[in-house]
PDB file of C-alpha atoms in Angstrom:
ATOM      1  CA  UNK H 131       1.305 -17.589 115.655  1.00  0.00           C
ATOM      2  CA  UNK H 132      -1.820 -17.621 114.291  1.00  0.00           C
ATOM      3  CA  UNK H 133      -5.367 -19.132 115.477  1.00  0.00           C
ATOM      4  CA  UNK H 134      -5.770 -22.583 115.697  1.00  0.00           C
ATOM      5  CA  UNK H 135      -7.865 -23.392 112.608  1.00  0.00           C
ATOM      6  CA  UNK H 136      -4.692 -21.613 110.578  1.00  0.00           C
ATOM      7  CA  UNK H 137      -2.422 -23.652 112.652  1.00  0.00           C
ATOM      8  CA  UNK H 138      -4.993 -26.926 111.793  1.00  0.00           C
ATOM      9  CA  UNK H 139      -4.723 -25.097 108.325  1.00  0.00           C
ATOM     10  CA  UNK H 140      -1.343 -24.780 108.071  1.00  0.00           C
ATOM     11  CA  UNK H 141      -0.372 -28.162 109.373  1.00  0.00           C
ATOM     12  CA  UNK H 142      -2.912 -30.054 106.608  1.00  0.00           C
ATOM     13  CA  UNK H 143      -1.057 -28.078 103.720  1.00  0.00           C
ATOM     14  CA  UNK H 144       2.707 -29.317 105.140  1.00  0.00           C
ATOM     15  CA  UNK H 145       0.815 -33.309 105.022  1.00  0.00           C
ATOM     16  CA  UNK H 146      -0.225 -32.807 102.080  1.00  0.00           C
ATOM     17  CA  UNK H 147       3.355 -31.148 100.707  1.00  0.00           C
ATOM     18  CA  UNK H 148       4.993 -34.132 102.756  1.00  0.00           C
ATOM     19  CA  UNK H 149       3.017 -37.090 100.707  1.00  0.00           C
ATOM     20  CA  UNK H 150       3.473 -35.305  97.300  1.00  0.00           C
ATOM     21  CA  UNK H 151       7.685 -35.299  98.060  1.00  0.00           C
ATOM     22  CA  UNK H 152       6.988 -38.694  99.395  1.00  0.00           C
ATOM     23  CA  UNK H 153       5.318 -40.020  96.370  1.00  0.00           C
ATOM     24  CA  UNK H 154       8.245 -38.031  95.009  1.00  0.00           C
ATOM     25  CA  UNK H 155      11.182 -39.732  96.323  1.00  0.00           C
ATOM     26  CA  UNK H 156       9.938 -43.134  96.076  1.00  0.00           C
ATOM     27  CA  UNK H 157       8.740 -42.858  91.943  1.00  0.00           C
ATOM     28  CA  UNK H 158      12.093 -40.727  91.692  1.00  0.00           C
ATOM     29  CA  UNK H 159      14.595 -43.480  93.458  1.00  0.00           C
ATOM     30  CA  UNK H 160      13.233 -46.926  93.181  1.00  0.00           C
ATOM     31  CA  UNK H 161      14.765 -49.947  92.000  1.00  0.00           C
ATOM     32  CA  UNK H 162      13.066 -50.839  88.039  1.00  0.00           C
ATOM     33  CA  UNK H 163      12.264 -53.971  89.078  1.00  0.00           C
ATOM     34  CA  UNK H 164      10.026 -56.724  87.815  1.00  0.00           C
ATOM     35  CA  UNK H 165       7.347 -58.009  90.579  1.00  0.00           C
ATOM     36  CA  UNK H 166       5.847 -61.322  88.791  1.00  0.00           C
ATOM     37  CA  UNK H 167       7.572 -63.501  86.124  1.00  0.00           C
ATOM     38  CA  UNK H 168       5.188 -61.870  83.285  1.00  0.00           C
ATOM     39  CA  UNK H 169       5.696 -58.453  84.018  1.00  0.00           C
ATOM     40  CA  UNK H 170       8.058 -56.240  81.986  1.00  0.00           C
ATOM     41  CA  UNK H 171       9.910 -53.050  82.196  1.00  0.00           C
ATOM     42  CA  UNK H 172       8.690 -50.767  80.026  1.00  0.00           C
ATOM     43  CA  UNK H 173      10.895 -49.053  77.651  1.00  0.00           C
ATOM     44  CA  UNK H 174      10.305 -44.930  77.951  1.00  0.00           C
ATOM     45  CA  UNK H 175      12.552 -42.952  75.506  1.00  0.00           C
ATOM     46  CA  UNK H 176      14.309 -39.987  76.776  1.00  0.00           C
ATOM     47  CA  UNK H 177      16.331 -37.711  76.579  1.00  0.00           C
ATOM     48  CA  UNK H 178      20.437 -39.325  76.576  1.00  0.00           C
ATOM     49  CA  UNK H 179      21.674 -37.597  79.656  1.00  0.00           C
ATOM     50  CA  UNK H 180      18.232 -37.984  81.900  1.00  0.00           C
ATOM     51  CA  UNK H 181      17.216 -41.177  83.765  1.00  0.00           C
ATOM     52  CA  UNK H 182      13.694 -42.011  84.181  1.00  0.00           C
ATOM     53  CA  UNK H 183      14.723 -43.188  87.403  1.00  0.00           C
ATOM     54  CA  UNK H 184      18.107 -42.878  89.808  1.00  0.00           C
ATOM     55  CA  UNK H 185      18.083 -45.875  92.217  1.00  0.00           C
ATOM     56  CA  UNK H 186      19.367 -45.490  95.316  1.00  0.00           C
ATOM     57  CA  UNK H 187      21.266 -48.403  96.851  1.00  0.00           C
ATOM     58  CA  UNK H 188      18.316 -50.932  99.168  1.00  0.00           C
ATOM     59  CA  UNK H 189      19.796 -49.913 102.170  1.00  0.00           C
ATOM     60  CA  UNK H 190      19.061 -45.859 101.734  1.00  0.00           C
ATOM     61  CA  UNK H 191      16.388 -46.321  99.787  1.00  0.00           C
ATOM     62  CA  UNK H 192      14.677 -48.435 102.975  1.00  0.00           C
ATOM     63  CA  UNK H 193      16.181 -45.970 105.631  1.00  0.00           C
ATOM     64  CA  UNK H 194      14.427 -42.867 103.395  1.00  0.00           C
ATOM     65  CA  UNK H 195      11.257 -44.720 103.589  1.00  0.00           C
ATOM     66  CA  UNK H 196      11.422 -45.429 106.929  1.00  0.00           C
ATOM     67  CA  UNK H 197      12.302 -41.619 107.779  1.00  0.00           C
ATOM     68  CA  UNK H 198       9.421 -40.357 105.334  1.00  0.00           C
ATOM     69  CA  UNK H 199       6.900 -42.897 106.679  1.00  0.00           C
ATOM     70  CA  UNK H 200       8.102 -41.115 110.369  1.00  0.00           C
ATOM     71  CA  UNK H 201       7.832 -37.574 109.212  1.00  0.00           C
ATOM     72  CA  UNK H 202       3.979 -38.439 108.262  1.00  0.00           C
ATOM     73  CA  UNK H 203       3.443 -39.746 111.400  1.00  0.00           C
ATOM     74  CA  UNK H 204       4.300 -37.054 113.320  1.00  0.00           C
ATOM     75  CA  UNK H 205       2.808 -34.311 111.468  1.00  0.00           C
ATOM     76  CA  UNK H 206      -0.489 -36.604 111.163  1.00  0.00           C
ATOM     77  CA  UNK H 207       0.021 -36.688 115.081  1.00  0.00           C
ATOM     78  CA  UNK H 208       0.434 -32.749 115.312  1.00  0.00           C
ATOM     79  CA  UNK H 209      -2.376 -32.115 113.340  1.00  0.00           C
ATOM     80  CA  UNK H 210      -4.864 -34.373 115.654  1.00  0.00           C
ATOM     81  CA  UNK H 211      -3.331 -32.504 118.344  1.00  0.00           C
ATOM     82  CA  UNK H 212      -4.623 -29.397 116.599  1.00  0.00           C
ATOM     83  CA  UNK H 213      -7.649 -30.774 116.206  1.00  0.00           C
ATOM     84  CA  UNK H 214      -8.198 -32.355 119.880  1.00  0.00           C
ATOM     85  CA  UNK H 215      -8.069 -28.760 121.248  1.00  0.00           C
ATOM     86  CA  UNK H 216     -10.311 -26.867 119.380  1.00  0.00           C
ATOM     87  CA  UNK H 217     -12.893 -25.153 120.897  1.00  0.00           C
ATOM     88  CA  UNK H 218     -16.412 -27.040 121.471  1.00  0.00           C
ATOM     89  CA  UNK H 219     -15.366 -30.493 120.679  1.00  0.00           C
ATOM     90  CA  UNK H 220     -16.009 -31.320 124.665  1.00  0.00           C
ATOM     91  CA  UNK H 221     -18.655 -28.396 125.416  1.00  0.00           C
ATOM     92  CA  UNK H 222     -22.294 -28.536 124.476  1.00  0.00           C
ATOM     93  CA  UNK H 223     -23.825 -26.010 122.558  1.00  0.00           C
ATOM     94  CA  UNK H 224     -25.315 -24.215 126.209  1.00  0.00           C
ATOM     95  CA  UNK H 225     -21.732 -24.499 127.408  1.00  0.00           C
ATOM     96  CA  UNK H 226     -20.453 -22.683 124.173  1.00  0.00           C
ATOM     97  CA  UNK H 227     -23.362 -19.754 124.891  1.00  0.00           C
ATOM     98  CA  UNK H 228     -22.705 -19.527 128.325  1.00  0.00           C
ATOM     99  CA  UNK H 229     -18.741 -18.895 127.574  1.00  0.00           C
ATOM    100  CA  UNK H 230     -19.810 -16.709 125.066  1.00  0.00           C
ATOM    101  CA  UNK H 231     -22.291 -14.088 127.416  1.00  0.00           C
ATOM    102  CA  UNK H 232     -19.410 -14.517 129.864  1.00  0.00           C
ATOM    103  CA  UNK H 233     -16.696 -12.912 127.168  1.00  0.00           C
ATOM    104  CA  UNK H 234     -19.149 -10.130 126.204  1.00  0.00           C
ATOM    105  CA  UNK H 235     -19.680  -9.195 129.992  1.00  0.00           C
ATOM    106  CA  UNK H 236     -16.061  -8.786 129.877  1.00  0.00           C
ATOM    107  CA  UNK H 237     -15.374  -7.177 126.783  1.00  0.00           C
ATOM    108  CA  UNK H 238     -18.126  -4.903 128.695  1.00  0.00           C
ATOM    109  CA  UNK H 239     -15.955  -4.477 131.099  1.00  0.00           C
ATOM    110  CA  UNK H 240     -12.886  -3.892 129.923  1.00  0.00           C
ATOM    111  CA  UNK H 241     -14.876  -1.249 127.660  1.00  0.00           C
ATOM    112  CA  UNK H 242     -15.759   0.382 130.778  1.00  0.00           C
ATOM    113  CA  UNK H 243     -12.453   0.831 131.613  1.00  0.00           C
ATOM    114  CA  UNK H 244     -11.065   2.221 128.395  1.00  0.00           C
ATOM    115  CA  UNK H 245     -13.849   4.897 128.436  1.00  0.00           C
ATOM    116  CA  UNK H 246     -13.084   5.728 132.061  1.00  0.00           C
ATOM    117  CA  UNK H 247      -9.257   6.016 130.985  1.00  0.00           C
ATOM    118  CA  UNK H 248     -10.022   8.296 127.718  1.00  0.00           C
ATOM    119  CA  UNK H 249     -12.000  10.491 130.051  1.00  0.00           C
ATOM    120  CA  UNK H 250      -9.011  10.815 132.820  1.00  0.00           C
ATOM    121  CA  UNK H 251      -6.616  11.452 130.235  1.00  0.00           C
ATOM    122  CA  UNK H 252      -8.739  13.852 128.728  1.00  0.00           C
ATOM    123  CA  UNK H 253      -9.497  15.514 132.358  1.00  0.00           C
ATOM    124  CA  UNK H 254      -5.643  15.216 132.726  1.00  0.00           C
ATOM    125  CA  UNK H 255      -4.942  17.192 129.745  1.00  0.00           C
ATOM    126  CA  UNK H 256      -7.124  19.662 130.438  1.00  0.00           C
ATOM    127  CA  UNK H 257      -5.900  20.542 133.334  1.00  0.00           C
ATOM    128  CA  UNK H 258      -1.938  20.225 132.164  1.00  0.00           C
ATOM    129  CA  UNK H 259      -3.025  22.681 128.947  1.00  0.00           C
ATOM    130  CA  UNK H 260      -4.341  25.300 131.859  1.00  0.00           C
ATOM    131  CA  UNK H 261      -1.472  24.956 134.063  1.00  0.00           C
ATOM    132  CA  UNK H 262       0.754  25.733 131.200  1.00  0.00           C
ATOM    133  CA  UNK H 263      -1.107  28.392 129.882  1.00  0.00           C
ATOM    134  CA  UNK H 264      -1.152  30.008 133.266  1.00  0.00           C
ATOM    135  CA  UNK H 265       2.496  30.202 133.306  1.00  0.00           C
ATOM    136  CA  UNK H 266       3.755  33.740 131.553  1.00  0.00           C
ATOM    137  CA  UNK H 267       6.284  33.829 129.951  1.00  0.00           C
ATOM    138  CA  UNK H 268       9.864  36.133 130.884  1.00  0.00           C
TER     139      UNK H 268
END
């Protein structure tokens, strides 16, 4: 898995994927109806076979929104989550240095190490290339 900002990243683009199909679903599969007595339906002409909408009885059509409405929640949830624990939201900007020297004196470290290893292995070799040519052949 990637770092947390492409996690934060990542989670943002699914919201935003999540309220286009929800803006989807609900122009796709309302009811056409009329919400004051001087409103009208308009008339849109299509094509004979396609609807401009397909209604879904008021019973699925509330459950879907429900679920939707849920979906948003939670990944709205996730996402402040993401956000709650990035780095330096709680740590001043000394704090942040300090971490900072401390991870360099390691990567110092472990540099160290890995320069101390390439030379053993090298030693190592060295002396395994000798023994072998030492040995004669039959």
């Amino acid at each position: 898995m990637g770092d947390r900002l492409t996690q934060l990243q990542d989670a943002v683009d699914q919201l935003a994927q999540q309220f286009v199909a929800c803006i989807y679903y609900l122009n796709r599969h309302h009811n056409l109806e009329t919400l004051g007595p001087n409103d009208q339906i308009r008339d849109v002409k299509q094509e004979p076979d396609q609807q401009e909408v397909d209604p879904h009885p008021d019973d699925v059509f509330k459950s879907a929104q429900v679920e939707l409405a849920q979906d948003l929640i939670t990944k709205e949830q996730q996402i402040e989550l993401l956000i709650s624990i990035l780095p330096g939201l709680d740590n001043s900007e000394q704090d942040q240095e300090r971490n900072i020297k401390e991870l360099e004196e390691e990567l110092k470290a472990a540099e160290a190490q890995r320069q101390e290893a390439i030379k053993e292995k090298e030693d190592t070799m060295a002396k395994l290339d000798a023994v072998i040519r030492s040995i004669r052949r039959p």
